[in-house]
mmCIF file of C-alpha atoms in Angstrom:
data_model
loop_
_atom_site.group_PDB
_atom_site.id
_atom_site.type_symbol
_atom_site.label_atom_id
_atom_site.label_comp_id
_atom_site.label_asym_id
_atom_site.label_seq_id
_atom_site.Cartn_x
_atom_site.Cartn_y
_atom_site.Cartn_z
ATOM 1 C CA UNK F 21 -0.565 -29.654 4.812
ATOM 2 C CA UNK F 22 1.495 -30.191 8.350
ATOM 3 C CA UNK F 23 4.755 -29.496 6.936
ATOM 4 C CA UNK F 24 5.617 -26.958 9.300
ATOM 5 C CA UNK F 25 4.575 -29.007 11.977
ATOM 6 C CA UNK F 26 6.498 -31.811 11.052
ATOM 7 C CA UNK F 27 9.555 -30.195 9.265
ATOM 8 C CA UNK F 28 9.612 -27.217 11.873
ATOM 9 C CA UNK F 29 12.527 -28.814 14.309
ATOM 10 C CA UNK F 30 15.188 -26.419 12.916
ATOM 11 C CA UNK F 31 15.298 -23.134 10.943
ATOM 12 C CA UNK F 32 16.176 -24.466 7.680
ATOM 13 C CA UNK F 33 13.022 -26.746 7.516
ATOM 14 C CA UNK F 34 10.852 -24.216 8.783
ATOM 15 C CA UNK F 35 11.510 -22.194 5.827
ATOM 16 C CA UNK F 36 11.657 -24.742 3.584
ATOM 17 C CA UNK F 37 8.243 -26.219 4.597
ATOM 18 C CA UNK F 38 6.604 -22.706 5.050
ATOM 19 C CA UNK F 39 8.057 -22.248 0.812
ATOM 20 C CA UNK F 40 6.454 -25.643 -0.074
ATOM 21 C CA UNK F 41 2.883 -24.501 2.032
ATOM 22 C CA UNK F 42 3.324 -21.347 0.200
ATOM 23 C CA UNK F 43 1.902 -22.841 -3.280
ATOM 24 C CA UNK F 44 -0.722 -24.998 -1.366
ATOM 25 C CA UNK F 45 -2.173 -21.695 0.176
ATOM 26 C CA UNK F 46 -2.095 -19.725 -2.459
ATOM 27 C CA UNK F 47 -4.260 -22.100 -4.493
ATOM 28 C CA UNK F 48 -6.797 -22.912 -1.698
ATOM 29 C CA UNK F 49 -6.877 -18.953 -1.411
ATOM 30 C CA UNK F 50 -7.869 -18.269 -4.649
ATOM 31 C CA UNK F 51 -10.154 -21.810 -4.632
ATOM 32 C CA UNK F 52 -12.208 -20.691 -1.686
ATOM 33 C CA UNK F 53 -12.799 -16.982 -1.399
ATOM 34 C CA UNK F 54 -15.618 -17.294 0.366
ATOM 35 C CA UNK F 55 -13.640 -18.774 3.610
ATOM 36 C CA UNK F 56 -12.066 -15.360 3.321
ATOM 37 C CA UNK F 57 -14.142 -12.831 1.651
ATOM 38 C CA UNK F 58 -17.051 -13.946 3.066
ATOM 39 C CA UNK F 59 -17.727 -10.977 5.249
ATOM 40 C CA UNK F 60 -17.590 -8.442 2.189
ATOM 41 C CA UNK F 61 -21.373 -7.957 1.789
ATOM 42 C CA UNK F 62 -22.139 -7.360 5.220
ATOM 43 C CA UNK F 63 -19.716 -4.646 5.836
ATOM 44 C CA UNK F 64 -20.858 -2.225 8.864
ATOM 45 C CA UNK F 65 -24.376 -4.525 9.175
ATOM 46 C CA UNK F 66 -24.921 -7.608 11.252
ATOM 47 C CA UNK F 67 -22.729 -10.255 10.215
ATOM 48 C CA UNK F 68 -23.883 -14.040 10.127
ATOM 49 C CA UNK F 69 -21.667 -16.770 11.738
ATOM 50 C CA UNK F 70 -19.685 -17.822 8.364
ATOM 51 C CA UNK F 71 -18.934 -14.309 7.986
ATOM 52 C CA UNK F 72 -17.399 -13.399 11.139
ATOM 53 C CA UNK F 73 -15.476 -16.592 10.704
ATOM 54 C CA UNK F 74 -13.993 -15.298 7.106
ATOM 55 C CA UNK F 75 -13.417 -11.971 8.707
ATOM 56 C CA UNK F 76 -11.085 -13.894 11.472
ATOM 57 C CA UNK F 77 -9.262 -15.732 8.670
ATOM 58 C CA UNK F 78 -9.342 -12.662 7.048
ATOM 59 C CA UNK F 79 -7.622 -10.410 9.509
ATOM 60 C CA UNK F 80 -4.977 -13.263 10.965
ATOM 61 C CA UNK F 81 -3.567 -14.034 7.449
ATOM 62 C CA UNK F 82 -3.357 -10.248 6.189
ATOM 63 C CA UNK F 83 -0.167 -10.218 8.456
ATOM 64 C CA UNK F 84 0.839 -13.465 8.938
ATOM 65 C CA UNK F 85 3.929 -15.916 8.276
ATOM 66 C CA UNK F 86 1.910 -17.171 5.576
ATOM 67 C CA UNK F 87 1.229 -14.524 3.116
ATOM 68 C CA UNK F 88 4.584 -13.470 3.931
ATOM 69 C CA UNK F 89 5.694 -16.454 2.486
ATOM 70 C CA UNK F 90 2.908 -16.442 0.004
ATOM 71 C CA UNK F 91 3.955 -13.429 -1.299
ATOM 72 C CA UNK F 92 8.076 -14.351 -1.471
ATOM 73 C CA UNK F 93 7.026 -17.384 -3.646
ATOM 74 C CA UNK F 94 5.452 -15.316 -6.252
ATOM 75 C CA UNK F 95 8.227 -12.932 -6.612
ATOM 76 C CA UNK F 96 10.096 -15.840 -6.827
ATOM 77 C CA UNK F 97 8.670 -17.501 -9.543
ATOM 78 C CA UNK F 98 7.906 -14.243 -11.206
ATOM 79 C CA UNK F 99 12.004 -12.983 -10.994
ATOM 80 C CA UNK F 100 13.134 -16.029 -12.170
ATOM 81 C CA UNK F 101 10.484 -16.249 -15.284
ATOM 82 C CA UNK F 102 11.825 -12.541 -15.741
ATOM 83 C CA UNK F 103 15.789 -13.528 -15.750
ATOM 84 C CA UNK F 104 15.009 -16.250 -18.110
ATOM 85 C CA UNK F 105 12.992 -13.617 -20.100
ATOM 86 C CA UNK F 106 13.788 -10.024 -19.856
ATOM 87 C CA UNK F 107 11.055 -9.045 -21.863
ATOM 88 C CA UNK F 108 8.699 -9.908 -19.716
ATOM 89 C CA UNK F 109 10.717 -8.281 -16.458
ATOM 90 C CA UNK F 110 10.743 -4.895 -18.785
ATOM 91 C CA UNK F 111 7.001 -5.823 -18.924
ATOM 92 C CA UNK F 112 6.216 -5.646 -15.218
ATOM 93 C CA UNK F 113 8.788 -2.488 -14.818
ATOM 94 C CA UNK F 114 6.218 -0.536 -16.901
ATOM 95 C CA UNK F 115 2.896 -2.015 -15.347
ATOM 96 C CA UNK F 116 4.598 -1.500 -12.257
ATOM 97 C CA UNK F 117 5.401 1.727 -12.594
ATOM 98 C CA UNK F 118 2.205 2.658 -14.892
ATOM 99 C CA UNK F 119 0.278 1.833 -11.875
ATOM 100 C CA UNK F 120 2.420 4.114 -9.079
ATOM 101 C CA UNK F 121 1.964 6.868 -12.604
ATOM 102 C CA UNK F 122 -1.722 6.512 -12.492
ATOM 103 C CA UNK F 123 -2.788 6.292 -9.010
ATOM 104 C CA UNK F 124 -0.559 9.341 -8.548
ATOM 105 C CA UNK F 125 -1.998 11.423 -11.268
ATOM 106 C CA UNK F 126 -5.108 10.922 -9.984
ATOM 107 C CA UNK F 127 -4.724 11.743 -6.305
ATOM 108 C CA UNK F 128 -2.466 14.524 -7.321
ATOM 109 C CA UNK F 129 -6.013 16.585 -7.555
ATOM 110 C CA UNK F 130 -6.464 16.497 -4.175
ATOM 111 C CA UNK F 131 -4.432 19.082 -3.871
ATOM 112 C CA UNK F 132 -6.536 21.201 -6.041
ATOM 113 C CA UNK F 133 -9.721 20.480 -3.898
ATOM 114 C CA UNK F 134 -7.825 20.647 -1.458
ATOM 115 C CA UNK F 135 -7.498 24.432 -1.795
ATOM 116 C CA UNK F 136 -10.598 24.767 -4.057
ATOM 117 C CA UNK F 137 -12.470 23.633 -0.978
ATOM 118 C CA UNK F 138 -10.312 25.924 2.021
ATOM 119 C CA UNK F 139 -11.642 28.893 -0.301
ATOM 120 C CA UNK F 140 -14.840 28.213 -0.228
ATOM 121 C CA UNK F 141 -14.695 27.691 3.876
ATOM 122 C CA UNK F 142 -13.029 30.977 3.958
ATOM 123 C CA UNK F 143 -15.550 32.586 1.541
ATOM 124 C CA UNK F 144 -19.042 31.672 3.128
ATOM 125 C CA UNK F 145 -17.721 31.480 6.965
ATOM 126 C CA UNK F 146 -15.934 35.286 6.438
ATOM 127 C CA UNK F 147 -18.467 36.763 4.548
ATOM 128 C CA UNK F 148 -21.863 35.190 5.154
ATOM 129 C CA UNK F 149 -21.353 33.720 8.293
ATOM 130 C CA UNK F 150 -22.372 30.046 7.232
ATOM 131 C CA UNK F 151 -22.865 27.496 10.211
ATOM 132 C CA UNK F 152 -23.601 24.547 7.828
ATOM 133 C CA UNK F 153 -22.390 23.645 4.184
ATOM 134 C CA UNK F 154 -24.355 21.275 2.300
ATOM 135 C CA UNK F 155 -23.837 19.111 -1.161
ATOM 136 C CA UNK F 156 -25.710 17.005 -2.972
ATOM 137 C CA UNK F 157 -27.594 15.830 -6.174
ATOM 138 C CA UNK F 158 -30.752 13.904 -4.348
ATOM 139 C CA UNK F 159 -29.369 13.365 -1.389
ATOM 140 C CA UNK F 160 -28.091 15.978 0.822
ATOM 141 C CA UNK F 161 -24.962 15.618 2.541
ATOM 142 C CA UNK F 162 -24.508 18.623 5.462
ATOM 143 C CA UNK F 163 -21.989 18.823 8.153
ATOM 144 C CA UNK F 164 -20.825 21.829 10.294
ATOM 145 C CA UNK F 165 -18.020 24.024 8.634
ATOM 146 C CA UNK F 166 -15.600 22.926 11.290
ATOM 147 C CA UNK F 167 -16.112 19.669 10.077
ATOM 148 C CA UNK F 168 -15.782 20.516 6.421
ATOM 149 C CA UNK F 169 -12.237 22.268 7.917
ATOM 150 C CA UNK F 170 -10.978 19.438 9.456
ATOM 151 C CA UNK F 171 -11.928 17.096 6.411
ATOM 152 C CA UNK F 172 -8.748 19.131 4.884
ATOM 153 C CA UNK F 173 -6.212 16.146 6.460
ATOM 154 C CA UNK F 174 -7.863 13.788 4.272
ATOM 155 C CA UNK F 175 -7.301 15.627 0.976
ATOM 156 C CA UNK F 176 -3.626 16.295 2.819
ATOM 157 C CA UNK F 177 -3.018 12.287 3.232
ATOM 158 C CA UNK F 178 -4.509 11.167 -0.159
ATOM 159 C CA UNK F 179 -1.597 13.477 -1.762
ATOM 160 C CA UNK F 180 1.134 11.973 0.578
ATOM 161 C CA UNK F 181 0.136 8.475 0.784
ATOM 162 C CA UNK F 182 -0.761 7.841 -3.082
ATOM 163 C CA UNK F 183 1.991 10.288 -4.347
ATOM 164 C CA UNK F 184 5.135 8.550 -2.734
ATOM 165 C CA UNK F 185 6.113 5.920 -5.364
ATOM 166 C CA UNK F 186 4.355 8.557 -8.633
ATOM 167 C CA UNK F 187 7.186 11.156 -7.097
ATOM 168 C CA UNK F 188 9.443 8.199 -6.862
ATOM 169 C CA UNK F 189 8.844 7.122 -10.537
ATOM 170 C CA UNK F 190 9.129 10.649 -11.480
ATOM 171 C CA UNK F 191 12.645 11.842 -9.351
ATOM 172 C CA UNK F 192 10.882 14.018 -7.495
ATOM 173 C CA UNK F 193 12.047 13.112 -3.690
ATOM 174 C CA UNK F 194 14.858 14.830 -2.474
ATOM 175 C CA UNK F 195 18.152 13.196 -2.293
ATOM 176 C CA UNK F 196 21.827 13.618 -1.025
ATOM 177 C CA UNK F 197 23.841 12.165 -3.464
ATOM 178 C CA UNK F 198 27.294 12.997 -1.840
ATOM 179 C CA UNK F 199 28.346 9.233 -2.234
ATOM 180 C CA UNK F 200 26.067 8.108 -4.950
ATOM 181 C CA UNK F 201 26.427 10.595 -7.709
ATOM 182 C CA UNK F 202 30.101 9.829 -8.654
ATOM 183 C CA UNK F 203 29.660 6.251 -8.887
ATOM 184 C CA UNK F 204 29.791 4.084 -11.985
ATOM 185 C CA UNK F 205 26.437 3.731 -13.480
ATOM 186 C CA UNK F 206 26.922 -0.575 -12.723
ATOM 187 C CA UNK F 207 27.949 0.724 -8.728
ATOM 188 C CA UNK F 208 24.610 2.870 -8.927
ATOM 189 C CA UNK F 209 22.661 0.095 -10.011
ATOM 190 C CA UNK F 210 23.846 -2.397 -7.561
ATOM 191 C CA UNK F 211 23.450 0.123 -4.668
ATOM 192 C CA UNK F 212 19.506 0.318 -6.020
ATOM 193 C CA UNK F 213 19.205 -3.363 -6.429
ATOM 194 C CA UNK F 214 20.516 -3.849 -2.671
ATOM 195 C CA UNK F 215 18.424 -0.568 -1.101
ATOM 196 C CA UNK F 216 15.015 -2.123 -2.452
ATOM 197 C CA UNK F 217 15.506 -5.300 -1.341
ATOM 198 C CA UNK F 218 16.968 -4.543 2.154
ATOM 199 C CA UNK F 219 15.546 -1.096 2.972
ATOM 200 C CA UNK F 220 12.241 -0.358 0.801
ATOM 201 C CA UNK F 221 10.953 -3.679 1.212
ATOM 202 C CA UNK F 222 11.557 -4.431 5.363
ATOM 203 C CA UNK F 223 10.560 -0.838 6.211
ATOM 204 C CA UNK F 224 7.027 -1.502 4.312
ATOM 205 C CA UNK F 225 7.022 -4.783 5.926
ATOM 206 C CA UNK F 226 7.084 -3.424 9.524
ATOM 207 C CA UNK F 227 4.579 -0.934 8.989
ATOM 208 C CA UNK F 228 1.932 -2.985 7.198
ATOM 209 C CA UNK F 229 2.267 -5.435 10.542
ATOM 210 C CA UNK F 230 1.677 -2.477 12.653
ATOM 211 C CA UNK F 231 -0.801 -0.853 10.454
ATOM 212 C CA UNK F 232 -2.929 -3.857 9.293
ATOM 213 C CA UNK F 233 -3.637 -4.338 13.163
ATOM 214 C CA UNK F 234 -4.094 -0.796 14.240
ATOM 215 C CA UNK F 235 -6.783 -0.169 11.176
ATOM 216 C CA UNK F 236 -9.083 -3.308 12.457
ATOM 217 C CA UNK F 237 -8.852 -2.143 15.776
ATOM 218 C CA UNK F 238 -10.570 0.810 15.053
ATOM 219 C CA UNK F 239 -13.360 -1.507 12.541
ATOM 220 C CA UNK F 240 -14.467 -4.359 15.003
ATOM 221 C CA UNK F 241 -15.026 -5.297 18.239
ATOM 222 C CA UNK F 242 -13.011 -7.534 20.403
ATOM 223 C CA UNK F 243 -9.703 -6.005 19.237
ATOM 224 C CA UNK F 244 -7.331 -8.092 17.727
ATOM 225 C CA UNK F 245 -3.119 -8.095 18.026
ATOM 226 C CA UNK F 246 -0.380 -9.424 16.208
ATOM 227 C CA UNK F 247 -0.040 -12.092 19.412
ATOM 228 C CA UNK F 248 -3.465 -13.606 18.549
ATOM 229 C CA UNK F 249 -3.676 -17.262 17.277
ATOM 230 C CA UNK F 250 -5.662 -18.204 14.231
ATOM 231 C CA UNK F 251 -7.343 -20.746 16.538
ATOM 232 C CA UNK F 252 -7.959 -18.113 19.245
ATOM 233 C CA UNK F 253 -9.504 -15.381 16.655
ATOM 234 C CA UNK F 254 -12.013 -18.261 15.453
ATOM 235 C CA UNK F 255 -12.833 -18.223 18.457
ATOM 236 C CA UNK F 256 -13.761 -14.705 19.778
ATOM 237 C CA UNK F 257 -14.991 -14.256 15.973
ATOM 238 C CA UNK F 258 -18.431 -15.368 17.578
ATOM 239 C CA UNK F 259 -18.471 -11.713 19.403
ATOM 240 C CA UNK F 260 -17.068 -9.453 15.948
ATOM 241 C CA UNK F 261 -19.487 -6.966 15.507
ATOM 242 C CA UNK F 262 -18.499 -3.750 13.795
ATOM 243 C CA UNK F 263 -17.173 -0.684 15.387
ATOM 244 C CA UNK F 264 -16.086 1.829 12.702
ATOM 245 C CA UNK F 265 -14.258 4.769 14.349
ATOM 246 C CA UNK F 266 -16.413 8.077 14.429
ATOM 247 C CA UNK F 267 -14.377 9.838 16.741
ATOM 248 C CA UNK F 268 -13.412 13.217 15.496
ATOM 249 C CA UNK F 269 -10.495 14.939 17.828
ATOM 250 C CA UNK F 270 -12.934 18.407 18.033
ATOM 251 C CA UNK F 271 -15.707 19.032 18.577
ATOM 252 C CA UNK F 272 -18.127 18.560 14.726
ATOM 253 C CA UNK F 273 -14.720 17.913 13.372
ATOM 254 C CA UNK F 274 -14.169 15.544 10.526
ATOM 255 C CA UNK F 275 -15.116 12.152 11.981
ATOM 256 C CA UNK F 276 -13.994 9.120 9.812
ATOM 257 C CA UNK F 277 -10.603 8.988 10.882
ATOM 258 C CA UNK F 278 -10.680 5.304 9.423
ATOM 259 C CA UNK F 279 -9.342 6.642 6.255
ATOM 260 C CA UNK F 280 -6.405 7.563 7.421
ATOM 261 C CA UNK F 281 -5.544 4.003 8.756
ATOM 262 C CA UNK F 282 -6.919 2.320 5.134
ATOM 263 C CA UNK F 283 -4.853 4.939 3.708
ATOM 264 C CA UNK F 284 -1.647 3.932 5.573
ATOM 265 C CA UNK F 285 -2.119 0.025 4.454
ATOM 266 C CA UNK F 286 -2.749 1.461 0.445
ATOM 267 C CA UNK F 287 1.083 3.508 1.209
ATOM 268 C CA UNK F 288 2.419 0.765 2.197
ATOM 269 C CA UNK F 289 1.225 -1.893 -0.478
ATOM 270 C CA UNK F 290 2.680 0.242 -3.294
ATOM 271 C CA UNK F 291 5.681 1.028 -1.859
ATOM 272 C CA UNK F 292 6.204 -2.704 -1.650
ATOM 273 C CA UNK F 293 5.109 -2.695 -5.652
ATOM 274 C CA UNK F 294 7.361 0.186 -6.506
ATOM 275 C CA UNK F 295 10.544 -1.844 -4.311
ATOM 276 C CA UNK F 296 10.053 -4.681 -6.650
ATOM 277 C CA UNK F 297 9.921 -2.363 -9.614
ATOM 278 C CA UNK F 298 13.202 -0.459 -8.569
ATOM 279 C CA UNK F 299 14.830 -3.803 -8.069
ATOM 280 C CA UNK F 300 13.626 -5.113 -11.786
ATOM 281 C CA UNK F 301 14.780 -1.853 -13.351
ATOM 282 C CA UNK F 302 18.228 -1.801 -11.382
ATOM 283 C CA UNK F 303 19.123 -5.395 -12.647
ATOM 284 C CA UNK F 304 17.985 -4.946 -16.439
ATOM 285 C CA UNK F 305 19.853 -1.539 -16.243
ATOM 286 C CA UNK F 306 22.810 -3.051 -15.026
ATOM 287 C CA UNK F 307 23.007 -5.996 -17.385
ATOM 288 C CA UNK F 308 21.858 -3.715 -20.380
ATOM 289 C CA UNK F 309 24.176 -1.320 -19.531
ATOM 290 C CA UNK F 310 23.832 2.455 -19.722
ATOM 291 C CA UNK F 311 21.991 1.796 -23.324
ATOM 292 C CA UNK F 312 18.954 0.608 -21.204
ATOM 293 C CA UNK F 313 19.082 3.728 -18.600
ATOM 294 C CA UNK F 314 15.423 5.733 -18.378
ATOM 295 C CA UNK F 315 14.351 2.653 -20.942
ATOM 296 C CA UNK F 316 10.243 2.581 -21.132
ATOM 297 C CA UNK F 317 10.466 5.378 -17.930
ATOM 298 C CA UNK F 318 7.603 7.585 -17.781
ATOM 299 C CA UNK F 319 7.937 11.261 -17.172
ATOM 300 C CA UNK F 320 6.166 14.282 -16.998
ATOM 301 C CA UNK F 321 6.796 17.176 -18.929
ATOM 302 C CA UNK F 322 6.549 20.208 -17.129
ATOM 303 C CA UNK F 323 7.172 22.378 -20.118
ATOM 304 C CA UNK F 324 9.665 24.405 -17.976
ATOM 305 C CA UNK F 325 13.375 23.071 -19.739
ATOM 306 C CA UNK F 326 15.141 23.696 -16.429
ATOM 307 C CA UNK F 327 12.671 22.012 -14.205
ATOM 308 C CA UNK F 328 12.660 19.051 -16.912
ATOM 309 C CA UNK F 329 17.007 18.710 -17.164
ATOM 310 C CA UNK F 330 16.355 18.605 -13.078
ATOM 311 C CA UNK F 331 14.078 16.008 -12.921
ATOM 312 C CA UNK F 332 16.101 13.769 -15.733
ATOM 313 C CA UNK F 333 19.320 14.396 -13.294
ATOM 314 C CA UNK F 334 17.500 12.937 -10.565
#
């Protein structure tokens, strides 16, 4: 559109221009995935020219000014539709949360295979000696035991990085609540309101910048950095090729190290979910009043009654 260009003299029309370029881009986006998503099908394979120019577009906008601004509008519009309606903010509390419940049920076995799988290790290296370990219905998947060992991390990071907002939902991070706990339940809702919106959601902010780049810099070839120009990346696109990290750090040791950095970006996206679903709860809570407190929340029952009056406390 050229607003930015043209508006872009002084801070206030900078933002205001970037707000107004925020609608325009979000429709092209969804008008012309291809521009954008055009590199999909030929993921670790030879890539033809359109692709390598989608996967340019692709990688400058997943941390630019522009989906940052992309992304305020739609909170935006979908806060103020929620004000006007609380119904439908209560709405995307539980599909909010529902999600961080789900994802975290389900990576919560990890754990289990986690130590399902270090007993087996133990089992055939101690006793029999086992160099190998293979698996497979059809097509056989072997790798040394070491790297069977090391593949423990992964199992390790799935629980960390898709638990963090299902043990948020739940109460289950530790806290110190030497100022908090004594406060009014309207003075505990405004300090949530304020910590999502000025803590939660710049923290996952910096590290999606620094972890969106560090990820594709271990997927293609030329390397690109948070300095790099759309214009420029078109550019060097011509020479993307893939170059999906192998490395293990010892020897046979687990080497798709990639999944750590994917893994990082997934963190960080639903912390940024969950921060707009503790802000949403904090302000219905608070105009509700203490009526609305735990309303539509989600918890497990442990089936222990002093591990569940615990986890209501917190």
């Amino acid at each position: 559109m050229g607003l930015v260009d043209t508006w872009g003299g002084n801070a206030f029309g900078w933002i205001a221009a970037q707000l107004i370029e925020a609608f325009y881009n979000i429709g092209f986006a969804l008008l012309n995935p291809g521009l954008w998503l055009a590199w999909v099908p030929q993921i670790n394979g030879p890539m033809d020219p359109a692709a390598k120019q989608a996967l340019a577009r692709f990688i400058y906008y997943g941390a630019s000014v522009e989906l940052f601004f992309a992304v305020l509008v739609i909170f935006a519009v979908v806060t103020s539709a929620g004000l006007i309606f609380n119904a439908f903010m209560w709405r995307c509390v539980r599909v909010l949360e529902g999600f961080a419940n789900s994802v975290g049920r389900v990576a919560a076995w990890a754990g289990l295979l986690m130590v399902l799988q270090q007993i087996v290790i133990i089992f055939l290296q101690g006793i029999f000696a086992v160099s190998d370990i293979s698996i497979g219905l059809g097509v056989t998947f072997e790798r040394p035991v070491s790297w069977w060992s090391d593949e423990l991390k992964l199992y390790n990071a799935i629980v960390i990085t898709l638990c963090a907002t299902y043990t948020f939902v739940q109460g289950g991070h530790v806290r110190v609540d030497l100022l908090y706990a004594p406060m009014s339940f309207r003075a505990k809702r405004r300090i949530d309101m304020f910590g999502a919106l000025f803590f939660m959601v710049p923290s996952a902010i910096v590290i999606w910048i620094y972890g969106w780049f560090f990820m594709w810099r271990h997927l293609v070839l030329p390397n690109a950095s948070a300095s790099d120009t759309l214009d420029r990346l078109m550019t060097r696109s011509q020479a993307f090729q893939w170059n999906v990290e192998t490395i293990s750090t010892s020897a046979n040791g687990f080497d798709a190290y990639f999944l750590f950095k994917i893994l990082l970006l997934v963190f960080t996206f639903m912390v940024l979910l969950q921060a707009v679903a503790v802000f949403y709860r904090a302000f219905l809570e608070w105009k509700e009043g203490e009526a609305s407190e735990a309303k539509y929340l989600d918890k497990d029952k442990t089936g222990d009654e002093t591990a569940d009056r615990v986890a209501k406390i917190h």
